[in-house]
Amino acid sequence: MESLKARIETLTQEIKSIVPANAEELEAYRIRFLGTKGLVRDVFGGMKDVPAEQKKEAGQLLNAFKQLAEAHYESFSHLQQGNAGNASFADFSLPGADIALGTRHPLRIVENKIVEIFERLGFAVAEGPEIEDDWHNFTSLNMPEDHTARDMQDTFYVAQNPDWLLRTHTSSVQARVLEEGKLPVRVICPGRVYRNETISARAHCFFHQCEGLYIDENVSFADLKQTLYAFVTEMFGPDIRVRFRPSYFPFTEPSAEMDISCTVCGGSGCSLCKHTGWVEILGCGMVHPDLLRNFNIDPEKYSGFAFGMGVERITQIRYQVNDLRLYSQNDVRFLRQFTTNT
Ligand code: PHE
């Protein structure tokens, strides 16, 4: 046993002193220590002379020695033939494995475009939560609990708290901006909204909006018209004509729907404009004085306008997509058709 220990000790020292400089020297080390006739095997052969009661201890020593010999070899494995080439001649300028480039979602392309146009007109982007409370989504906007206008915006409520709901429009973000109390306000609010609708080609339980709000001293309906006219000519081209039809929203007075001349037929009649020559694109109006009062803003001093458009609607007009469901089906054959340049 003692002689075995001494031998292992000597060989360990020897192994540690060997520093192979190339593949040949490494191979010579391997043959000497780890080969079938190598020293590691040879030392293992010494087991048979160890008395039975010491075999366990000897076994542990031998195993540790074998692991050391192998680890020493591994630590020089970069010298092995083949590996050596890789280590010294790796060409880091070679192109990597390709990752296929995706395309932006059509709704995102259009939303970006809308935001970009309004940013140039001086609007800042404001965002807010998709799970809202009743106050920000309805009540503060002149839609108290029993208001019939709520019927048009039935939504999903959060079971945990009956006051919480999925926002039905991004006007809720405008409420949050007004709450901050800083005037003037000029914001655009893009985002996803929800309504309890049966899913079909023309309606979905969620869609996207971009709403805008402008409040300052002396803001008039003329400002509203000119701002939205500037927007549509940027979005659809300089030949677009617009018309305003009286409408109703609880949060604006007066209120209007804005139509643009049909981008497909130019006014002569087609399926997009249902043969009227006009396509409705947004709702708008002058902010109701009661709403300003809800946010402690003096309607004698300040006035403003608001508008809201559906991103799906603008996208449909731009790309002639006739089925709303396509936007959320994630079919790459549909999605790949859109690029940021179209
Ligand atoms: N919030 C309205 C809707 O979702 C749109 C709108 C916004 C209308 C602002 C007028 C003014 O239908």
PDB file of C-alpha atoms in Angstrom, residues 20-262:
ATOM      1  CA  PRO A  20       2.910  19.681 -24.085  1.00  0.00           C
ATOM      2  CA  ALA A  21       3.681  22.339 -26.669  1.00  0.00           C
ATOM      3  CA  ASN A  22       2.037  20.740 -29.686  1.00  0.00           C
ATOM      4  CA  ALA A  23      -0.164  17.885 -30.865  1.00  0.00           C
ATOM      5  CA  GLU A  24       2.720  15.376 -30.955  1.00  0.00           C
ATOM      6  CA  GLU A  25       3.790  16.071 -27.394  1.00  0.00           C
ATOM      7  CA  LEU A  26       0.196  15.830 -26.251  1.00  0.00           C
ATOM      8  CA  GLU A  27      -0.178  12.508 -28.017  1.00  0.00           C
ATOM      9  CA  ALA A  28       3.039  11.240 -26.406  1.00  0.00           C
ATOM     10  CA  TYR A  29       1.582  12.178 -23.008  1.00  0.00           C
ATOM     11  CA  ARG A  30      -1.647  10.379 -23.824  1.00  0.00           C
ATOM     12  CA  ILE A  31       0.159   7.187 -24.824  1.00  0.00           C
ATOM     13  CA  ARG A  32       2.440   7.266 -21.785  1.00  0.00           C
ATOM     14  CA  PHE A  33      -0.296   7.802 -19.227  1.00  0.00           C
ATOM     15  CA  LEU A  34      -3.699   7.048 -20.694  1.00  0.00           C
ATOM     16  CA  GLY A  35      -2.979   4.475 -23.395  1.00  0.00           C
ATOM     17  CA  THR A  36      -3.931   0.798 -23.101  1.00  0.00           C
ATOM     18  CA  LYS A  37      -0.400   0.039 -21.975  1.00  0.00           C
ATOM     19  CA  GLY A  38      -0.064   3.342 -20.176  1.00  0.00           C
ATOM     20  CA  LEU A  39       0.972   4.117 -16.617  1.00  0.00           C
ATOM     21  CA  VAL A  40      -2.519   4.717 -15.276  1.00  0.00           C
ATOM     22  CA  ARG A  41      -3.505   1.164 -16.120  1.00  0.00           C
ATOM     23  CA  ASP A  42      -0.247  -0.073 -14.810  1.00  0.00           C
ATOM     24  CA  VAL A  43      -0.756   1.579 -11.440  1.00  0.00           C
ATOM     25  CA  PHE A  44      -4.295   0.173 -11.286  1.00  0.00           C
ATOM     26  CA  GLY A  45      -2.641  -3.258 -11.629  1.00  0.00           C
ATOM     27  CA  GLY A  46      -1.030  -2.623  -8.223  1.00  0.00           C
ATOM     28  CA  MET A  47      -4.465  -3.072  -6.596  1.00  0.00           C
ATOM     29  CA  LYS A  48      -4.033  -6.803  -6.452  1.00  0.00           C
ATOM     30  CA  ASP A  49      -1.150  -6.461  -3.964  1.00  0.00           C
ATOM     31  CA  VAL A  50      -3.106  -4.259  -1.562  1.00  0.00           C
ATOM     32  CA  PRO A  51      -4.503  -6.036   1.499  1.00  0.00           C
ATOM     33  CA  ALA A  52      -8.282  -6.404   1.540  1.00  0.00           C
ATOM     34  CA  GLU A  53      -8.883  -3.913   4.376  1.00  0.00           C
ATOM     35  CA  GLN A  54      -7.043  -1.178   2.491  1.00  0.00           C
ATOM     36  CA  LYS A  55      -8.605  -1.783  -0.915  1.00  0.00           C
ATOM     37  CA  LYS A  56     -11.243   0.890  -0.423  1.00  0.00           C
ATOM     38  CA  GLU A  57      -8.709   3.597   0.344  1.00  0.00           C
ATOM     39  CA  ALA A  58      -6.474   2.455  -2.500  1.00  0.00           C
ATOM     40  CA  GLY A  59      -9.415   2.523  -4.905  1.00  0.00           C
ATOM     41  CA  GLN A  60     -10.140   6.131  -4.036  1.00  0.00           C
ATOM     42  CA  LEU A  61      -6.492   7.111  -4.513  1.00  0.00           C
ATOM     43  CA  LEU A  62      -6.354   5.385  -7.860  1.00  0.00           C
ATOM     44  CA  ASN A  63      -9.515   6.991  -9.123  1.00  0.00           C
ATOM     45  CA  ALA A  64      -8.349  10.448  -8.096  1.00  0.00           C
ATOM     46  CA  PHE A  65      -5.072   9.800  -9.887  1.00  0.00           C
ATOM     47  CA  LYS A  66      -6.823   8.660 -13.042  1.00  0.00           C
ATOM     48  CA  GLN A  67      -9.044  11.748 -13.054  1.00  0.00           C
ATOM     49  CA  LEU A  68      -6.026  13.989 -12.611  1.00  0.00           C
ATOM     50  CA  ALA A  69      -4.233  12.348 -15.561  1.00  0.00           C
ATOM     51  CA  GLU A  70      -7.315  12.721 -17.768  1.00  0.00           C
ATOM     52  CA  ALA A  71      -7.991  16.313 -16.710  1.00  0.00           C
ATOM     53  CA  HIS A  72      -4.401  17.234 -17.512  1.00  0.00           C
ATOM     54  CA  TYR A  73      -4.886  15.834 -20.993  1.00  0.00           C
ATOM     55  CA  GLU A  74      -8.170  17.683 -21.463  1.00  0.00           C
ATOM     56  CA  SER A  75      -6.641  20.978 -20.424  1.00  0.00           C
ATOM     57  CA  PHE A  76      -4.414  20.792 -23.505  1.00  0.00           C
ATOM     58  CA  SER A  77      -7.104  19.533 -25.873  1.00  0.00           C
ATOM     59  CA  HIS A  78      -6.878  22.734 -27.929  1.00  0.00           C
ATOM     60  CA  LEU A  79      -3.570  21.332 -29.243  1.00  0.00           C
ATOM     61  CA  GLN A  80      -5.257  18.318 -30.814  1.00  0.00           C
ATOM     62  CA  GLN A  81      -5.164  18.041 -34.579  1.00  0.00           C
ATOM     63  CA  GLY A  82      -8.202  19.763 -36.071  1.00  0.00           C
ATOM     64  CA  ASN A  83      -8.943  21.781 -32.978  1.00  0.00           C
ATOM     65  CA  ALA A  84      -5.691  23.628 -33.428  1.00  0.00           C
ATOM     66  CA  GLY A  85      -6.891  24.890 -36.816  1.00  0.00           C
ATOM     67  CA  ASN A  86     -10.139  26.173 -35.410  1.00  0.00           C
ATOM     68  CA  ALA A  87      -8.518  27.966 -32.557  1.00  0.00           C
ATOM     69  CA  SER A  88      -5.998  29.889 -34.583  1.00  0.00           C
ATOM     70  CA  PHE A  89      -7.855  30.452 -37.863  1.00  0.00           C
ATOM     71  CA  ALA A  90     -11.429  31.209 -36.788  1.00  0.00           C
ATOM     72  CA  ASP A  91     -12.750  33.793 -39.239  1.00  0.00           C
ATOM     73  CA  PHE A  92     -14.975  36.081 -37.237  1.00  0.00           C
ATOM     74  CA  SER A  93     -15.854  38.116 -40.312  1.00  0.00           C
ATOM     75  CA  LEU A  94     -17.881  35.240 -41.806  1.00  0.00           C
ATOM     76  CA  PRO A  95     -21.633  35.999 -41.829  1.00  0.00           C
ATOM     77  CA  GLY A  96     -23.581  34.240 -39.085  1.00  0.00           C
ATOM     78  CA  ALA A  97     -26.544  31.914 -39.511  1.00  0.00           C
ATOM     79  CA  ASP A  98     -29.450  33.880 -40.952  1.00  0.00           C
ATOM     80  CA  ILE A  99     -32.435  34.813 -38.829  1.00  0.00           C
ATOM     81  CA  ALA A 100     -35.352  35.499 -41.136  1.00  0.00           C
ATOM     82  CA  LEU A 101     -36.472  39.125 -40.972  1.00  0.00           C
ATOM     83  CA  GLY A 102     -40.121  39.598 -40.132  1.00  0.00           C
ATOM     84  CA  THR A 103     -42.309  42.459 -41.262  1.00  0.00           C
ATOM     85  CA  ARG A 104     -44.172  45.008 -39.203  1.00  0.00           C
ATOM     86  CA  HIS A 105     -47.812  44.268 -38.575  1.00  0.00           C
ATOM     87  CA  PRO A 106     -50.009  46.332 -40.929  1.00  0.00           C
ATOM     88  CA  LEU A 107     -51.803  47.914 -37.969  1.00  0.00           C
ATOM     89  CA  ARG A 108     -48.473  48.966 -36.498  1.00  0.00           C
ATOM     90  CA  ILE A 109     -47.332  50.410 -39.813  1.00  0.00           C
ATOM     91  CA  VAL A 110     -50.469  52.532 -40.012  1.00  0.00           C
ATOM     92  CA  GLU A 111     -50.406  53.488 -36.340  1.00  0.00           C
ATOM     93  CA  ASN A 112     -46.793  54.636 -36.710  1.00  0.00           C
ATOM     94  CA  LYS A 113     -47.779  56.706 -39.708  1.00  0.00           C
ATOM     95  CA  ILE A 114     -50.701  58.336 -37.882  1.00  0.00           C
ATOM     96  CA  VAL A 115     -48.518  59.131 -34.883  1.00  0.00           C
ATOM     97  CA  GLU A 116     -45.746  60.466 -37.077  1.00  0.00           C
ATOM     98  CA  ILE A 117     -48.104  62.884 -38.844  1.00  0.00           C
ATOM     99  CA  PHE A 118     -49.571  64.208 -35.597  1.00  0.00           C
ATOM    100  CA  GLU A 119     -46.155  64.515 -34.026  1.00  0.00           C
ATOM    101  CA  ARG A 120     -45.198  66.810 -36.862  1.00  0.00           C
ATOM    102  CA  LEU A 121     -48.318  68.847 -36.068  1.00  0.00           C
ATOM    103  CA  GLY A 122     -47.090  69.256 -32.499  1.00  0.00           C
ATOM    104  CA  PHE A 123     -48.916  66.433 -30.699  1.00  0.00           C
ATOM    105  CA  ALA A 124     -47.205  64.288 -28.066  1.00  0.00           C
ATOM    106  CA  VAL A 125     -48.004  60.589 -27.576  1.00  0.00           C
ATOM    107  CA  ALA A 126     -49.798  59.642 -24.347  1.00  0.00           C
ATOM    108  CA  GLU A 127     -50.473  56.103 -23.192  1.00  0.00           C
ATOM    109  CA  GLY A 128     -52.559  54.580 -20.445  1.00  0.00           C
ATOM    110  CA  PRO A 129     -53.685  51.236 -18.996  1.00  0.00           C
ATOM    111  CA  GLU A 130     -55.907  48.818 -20.917  1.00  0.00           C
ATOM    112  CA  ILE A 131     -57.657  47.820 -17.694  1.00  0.00           C
ATOM    113  CA  GLU A 132     -59.438  50.989 -16.665  1.00  0.00           C
ATOM    114  CA  ASP A 133     -61.864  52.098 -14.012  1.00  0.00           C
ATOM    115  CA  ASP A 134     -65.353  53.353 -14.669  1.00  0.00           C
ATOM    116  CA  TRP A 135     -64.431  56.983 -13.949  1.00  0.00           C
ATOM    117  CA  HIS A 136     -61.726  57.300 -16.604  1.00  0.00           C
ATOM    118  CA  ASN A 137     -63.484  55.282 -19.280  1.00  0.00           C
ATOM    119  CA  PHE A 138     -67.062  56.519 -18.824  1.00  0.00           C
ATOM    120  CA  THR A 139     -68.181  58.745 -15.981  1.00  0.00           C
ATOM    121  CA  SER A 140     -65.617  61.548 -16.255  1.00  0.00           C
ATOM    122  CA  LEU A 141     -66.367  61.695 -19.991  1.00  0.00           C
ATOM    123  CA  ASN A 142     -70.027  62.547 -19.442  1.00  0.00           C
ATOM    124  CA  MET A 143     -71.178  58.959 -19.662  1.00  0.00           C
ATOM    125  CA  PRO A 144     -72.684  58.245 -16.215  1.00  0.00           C
ATOM    126  CA  GLU A 145     -73.892  54.768 -15.352  1.00  0.00           C
ATOM    127  CA  ASP A 146     -77.360  55.059 -16.830  1.00  0.00           C
ATOM    128  CA  HIS A 147     -76.288  56.845 -20.017  1.00  0.00           C
ATOM    129  CA  THR A 148     -77.591  55.176 -23.151  1.00  0.00           C
ATOM    130  CA  ALA A 149     -74.343  55.869 -25.011  1.00  0.00           C
ATOM    131  CA  ARG A 150     -72.800  53.136 -22.866  1.00  0.00           C
ATOM    132  CA  ASP A 151     -74.863  50.563 -24.753  1.00  0.00           C
ATOM    133  CA  MET A 152     -72.758  51.162 -27.841  1.00  0.00           C
ATOM    134  CA  GLN A 153     -69.619  50.411 -25.881  1.00  0.00           C
ATOM    135  CA  ASP A 154     -70.467  47.269 -23.962  1.00  0.00           C
ATOM    136  CA  THR A 155     -67.255  45.780 -22.683  1.00  0.00           C
ATOM    137  CA  PHE A 156     -65.630  43.178 -20.455  1.00  0.00           C
ATOM    138  CA  TYR A 157     -65.592  43.687 -16.726  1.00  0.00           C
ATOM    139  CA  VAL A 158     -63.004  42.389 -14.303  1.00  0.00           C
ATOM    140  CA  ALA A 159     -64.613  39.919 -11.886  1.00  0.00           C
ATOM    141  CA  GLN A 160     -62.298  40.953  -9.052  1.00  0.00           C
ATOM    142  CA  ASN A 161     -63.683  44.493  -8.984  1.00  0.00           C
ATOM    143  CA  PRO A 162     -66.928  45.597 -10.675  1.00  0.00           C
ATOM    144  CA  ASP A 163     -65.432  49.065 -11.150  1.00  0.00           C
ATOM    145  CA  TRP A 164     -62.713  47.721 -13.449  1.00  0.00           C
ATOM    146  CA  LEU A 165     -63.185  47.101 -17.137  1.00  0.00           C
ATOM    147  CA  LEU A 166     -61.260  46.746 -20.378  1.00  0.00           C
ATOM    148  CA  ARG A 167     -61.223  50.247 -21.865  1.00  0.00           C
ATOM    149  CA  THR A 168     -63.648  50.760 -24.740  1.00  0.00           C
ATOM    150  CA  HIS A 169     -61.792  53.711 -26.228  1.00  0.00           C
ATOM    151  CA  THR A 170     -58.525  55.542 -25.642  1.00  0.00           C
ATOM    152  CA  SER A 171     -60.477  58.605 -24.493  1.00  0.00           C
ATOM    153  CA  SER A 172     -59.685  57.140 -21.072  1.00  0.00           C
ATOM    154  CA  VAL A 173     -56.067  58.197 -21.664  1.00  0.00           C
ATOM    155  CA  GLN A 174     -57.233  61.730 -22.397  1.00  0.00           C
ATOM    156  CA  ALA A 175     -59.030  61.702 -19.047  1.00  0.00           C
ATOM    157  CA  ARG A 176     -55.768  60.718 -17.381  1.00  0.00           C
ATOM    158  CA  VAL A 177     -53.858  63.465 -19.182  1.00  0.00           C
ATOM    159  CA  LEU A 178     -56.436  66.086 -18.140  1.00  0.00           C
ATOM    160  CA  GLU A 179     -56.218  64.846 -14.568  1.00  0.00           C
ATOM    161  CA  GLU A 180     -52.566  65.862 -14.476  1.00  0.00           C
ATOM    162  CA  GLY A 181     -53.802  69.437 -14.764  1.00  0.00           C
ATOM    163  CA  LYS A 182     -51.144  70.798 -17.105  1.00  0.00           C
ATOM    164  CA  LEU A 183     -52.380  73.080 -19.875  1.00  0.00           C
ATOM    165  CA  PRO A 184     -52.248  73.455 -22.796  1.00  0.00           C
ATOM    166  CA  VAL A 185     -52.751  69.825 -23.832  1.00  0.00           C
ATOM    167  CA  ARG A 186     -51.934  68.460 -27.240  1.00  0.00           C
ATOM    168  CA  VAL A 187     -51.804  64.661 -27.215  1.00  0.00           C
ATOM    169  CA  ILE A 188     -52.466  61.690 -29.424  1.00  0.00           C
ATOM    170  CA  CYS A 189     -53.442  58.425 -27.722  1.00  0.00           C
ATOM    171  CA  PRO A 190     -52.845  55.237 -29.698  1.00  0.00           C
ATOM    172  CA  GLY A 191     -53.719  51.874 -28.205  1.00  0.00           C
ATOM    173  CA  ARG A 192     -55.799  48.728 -28.039  1.00  0.00           C
ATOM    174  CA  VAL A 193     -59.415  48.894 -26.941  1.00  0.00           C
ATOM    175  CA  TYR A 194     -62.100  46.286 -26.239  1.00  0.00           C
ATOM    176  CA  ARG A 195     -65.788  45.891 -26.855  1.00  0.00           C
ATOM    177  CA  ASN A 196     -68.173  43.044 -26.300  1.00  0.00           C
ATOM    178  CA  GLU A 197     -69.005  42.339 -29.929  1.00  0.00           C
ATOM    179  CA  THR A 198     -69.691  39.138 -31.781  1.00  0.00           C
ATOM    180  CA  ILE A 199     -66.634  38.519 -33.931  1.00  0.00           C
ATOM    181  CA  SER A 200     -67.286  38.897 -37.651  1.00  0.00           C
ATOM    182  CA  ALA A 201     -65.639  40.413 -40.735  1.00  0.00           C
ATOM    183  CA  ARG A 202     -66.825  43.854 -39.590  1.00  0.00           C
ATOM    184  CA  ALA A 203     -66.571  43.695 -35.797  1.00  0.00           C
ATOM    185  CA  HIS A 204     -64.152  42.293 -33.262  1.00  0.00           C
ATOM    186  CA  CYS A 205     -63.878  42.134 -29.501  1.00  0.00           C
ATOM    187  CA  PHE A 206     -60.703  44.171 -29.629  1.00  0.00           C
ATOM    188  CA  PHE A 207     -59.345  46.761 -32.031  1.00  0.00           C
ATOM    189  CA  HIS A 208     -57.052  49.772 -32.050  1.00  0.00           C
ATOM    190  CA  GLN A 209     -57.675  53.476 -31.844  1.00  0.00           C
ATOM    191  CA  CYS A 210     -55.814  56.711 -32.136  1.00  0.00           C
ATOM    192  CA  GLU A 211     -57.575  59.509 -30.351  1.00  0.00           C
ATOM    193  CA  GLY A 212     -56.415  63.094 -30.097  1.00  0.00           C
ATOM    194  CA  LEU A 213     -57.043  65.970 -27.729  1.00  0.00           C
ATOM    195  CA  TYR A 214     -56.123  69.624 -28.024  1.00  0.00           C
ATOM    196  CA  ILE A 215     -56.981  72.100 -25.276  1.00  0.00           C
ATOM    197  CA  ASP A 216     -55.782  75.660 -25.089  1.00  0.00           C
ATOM    198  CA  GLU A 217     -57.184  79.182 -25.087  1.00  0.00           C
ATOM    199  CA  ASN A 218     -59.133  80.113 -28.222  1.00  0.00           C
ATOM    200  CA  VAL A 219     -59.239  76.687 -29.869  1.00  0.00           C
ATOM    201  CA  SER A 220     -62.077  76.649 -32.378  1.00  0.00           C
ATOM    202  CA  PHE A 221     -63.872  74.283 -34.719  1.00  0.00           C
ATOM    203  CA  ALA A 222     -61.810  75.798 -37.536  1.00  0.00           C
ATOM    204  CA  ASP A 223     -58.667  74.459 -35.811  1.00  0.00           C
ATOM    205  CA  LEU A 224     -60.267  71.036 -35.599  1.00  0.00           C
ATOM    206  CA  LYS A 225     -61.130  71.040 -39.309  1.00  0.00           C
ATOM    207  CA  GLN A 226     -57.745  72.259 -40.418  1.00  0.00           C
ATOM    208  CA  THR A 227     -55.837  69.811 -38.209  1.00  0.00           C
ATOM    209  CA  LEU A 228     -57.829  66.824 -39.445  1.00  0.00           C
ATOM    210  CA  TYR A 229     -57.649  68.010 -43.035  1.00  0.00           C
ATOM    211  CA  ALA A 230     -53.864  68.272 -42.728  1.00  0.00           C
ATOM    212  CA  PHE A 231     -53.864  64.746 -41.347  1.00  0.00           C
ATOM    213  CA  VAL A 232     -55.858  63.134 -44.170  1.00  0.00           C
ATOM    214  CA  THR A 233     -53.903  64.837 -46.932  1.00  0.00           C
ATOM    215  CA  GLU A 234     -50.692  63.517 -45.350  1.00  0.00           C
ATOM    216  CA  MET A 235     -52.212  60.085 -44.896  1.00  0.00           C
ATOM    217  CA  PHE A 236     -54.065  59.642 -48.181  1.00  0.00           C
ATOM    218  CA  GLY A 237     -52.688  62.275 -50.552  1.00  0.00           C
ATOM    219  CA  PRO A 238     -53.354  65.903 -51.485  1.00  0.00           C
ATOM    220  CA  ASP A 239     -56.453  65.207 -53.629  1.00  0.00           C
ATOM    221  CA  ILE A 240     -58.548  63.929 -50.727  1.00  0.00           C
ATOM    222  CA  ARG A 241     -61.738  65.873 -50.012  1.00  0.00           C
ATOM    223  CA  VAL A 242     -63.415  65.859 -46.617  1.00  0.00           C
ATOM    224  CA  ARG A 243     -66.895  66.420 -45.269  1.00  0.00           C
ATOM    225  CA  PHE A 244     -68.256  66.703 -41.756  1.00  0.00           C
ATOM    226  CA  ARG A 245     -71.632  65.295 -40.755  1.00  0.00           C
ATOM    227  CA  PRO A 246     -73.342  66.280 -37.497  1.00  0.00           C
ATOM    228  CA  SER A 247     -73.188  63.494 -34.931  1.00  0.00           C
ATOM    229  CA  TYR A 248     -73.427  62.870 -31.223  1.00  0.00           C
ATOM    230  CA  PHE A 249     -70.860  61.966 -28.580  1.00  0.00           C
ATOM    231  CA  PRO A 250     -71.462  62.636 -24.885  1.00  0.00           C
ATOM    232  CA  PHE A 251     -68.020  64.209 -24.477  1.00  0.00           C
ATOM    233  CA  THR A 252     -68.136  66.687 -27.370  1.00  0.00           C
ATOM    234  CA  GLU A 253     -70.492  69.461 -28.394  1.00  0.00           C
ATOM    235  CA  PRO A 254     -70.920  70.013 -31.261  1.00  0.00           C
ATOM    236  CA  SER A 255     -69.928  66.593 -32.559  1.00  0.00           C
ATOM    237  CA  ALA A 256     -69.271  65.375 -36.077  1.00  0.00           C
ATOM    238  CA  GLU A 257     -68.238  62.381 -38.132  1.00  0.00           C
ATOM    239  CA  MET A 258     -65.634  63.069 -40.741  1.00  0.00           C
ATOM    240  CA  ASP A 259     -65.767  61.373 -44.142  1.00  0.00           C
ATOM    241  CA  ILE A 260     -63.126  61.404 -46.844  1.00  0.00           C
ATOM    242  CA  SER A 261     -63.697  61.049 -50.570  1.00  0.00           C
ATOM    243  CA  CYS A 262     -63.319  57.389 -51.527  1.00  0.00           C
TER     244      CYS A 262
END
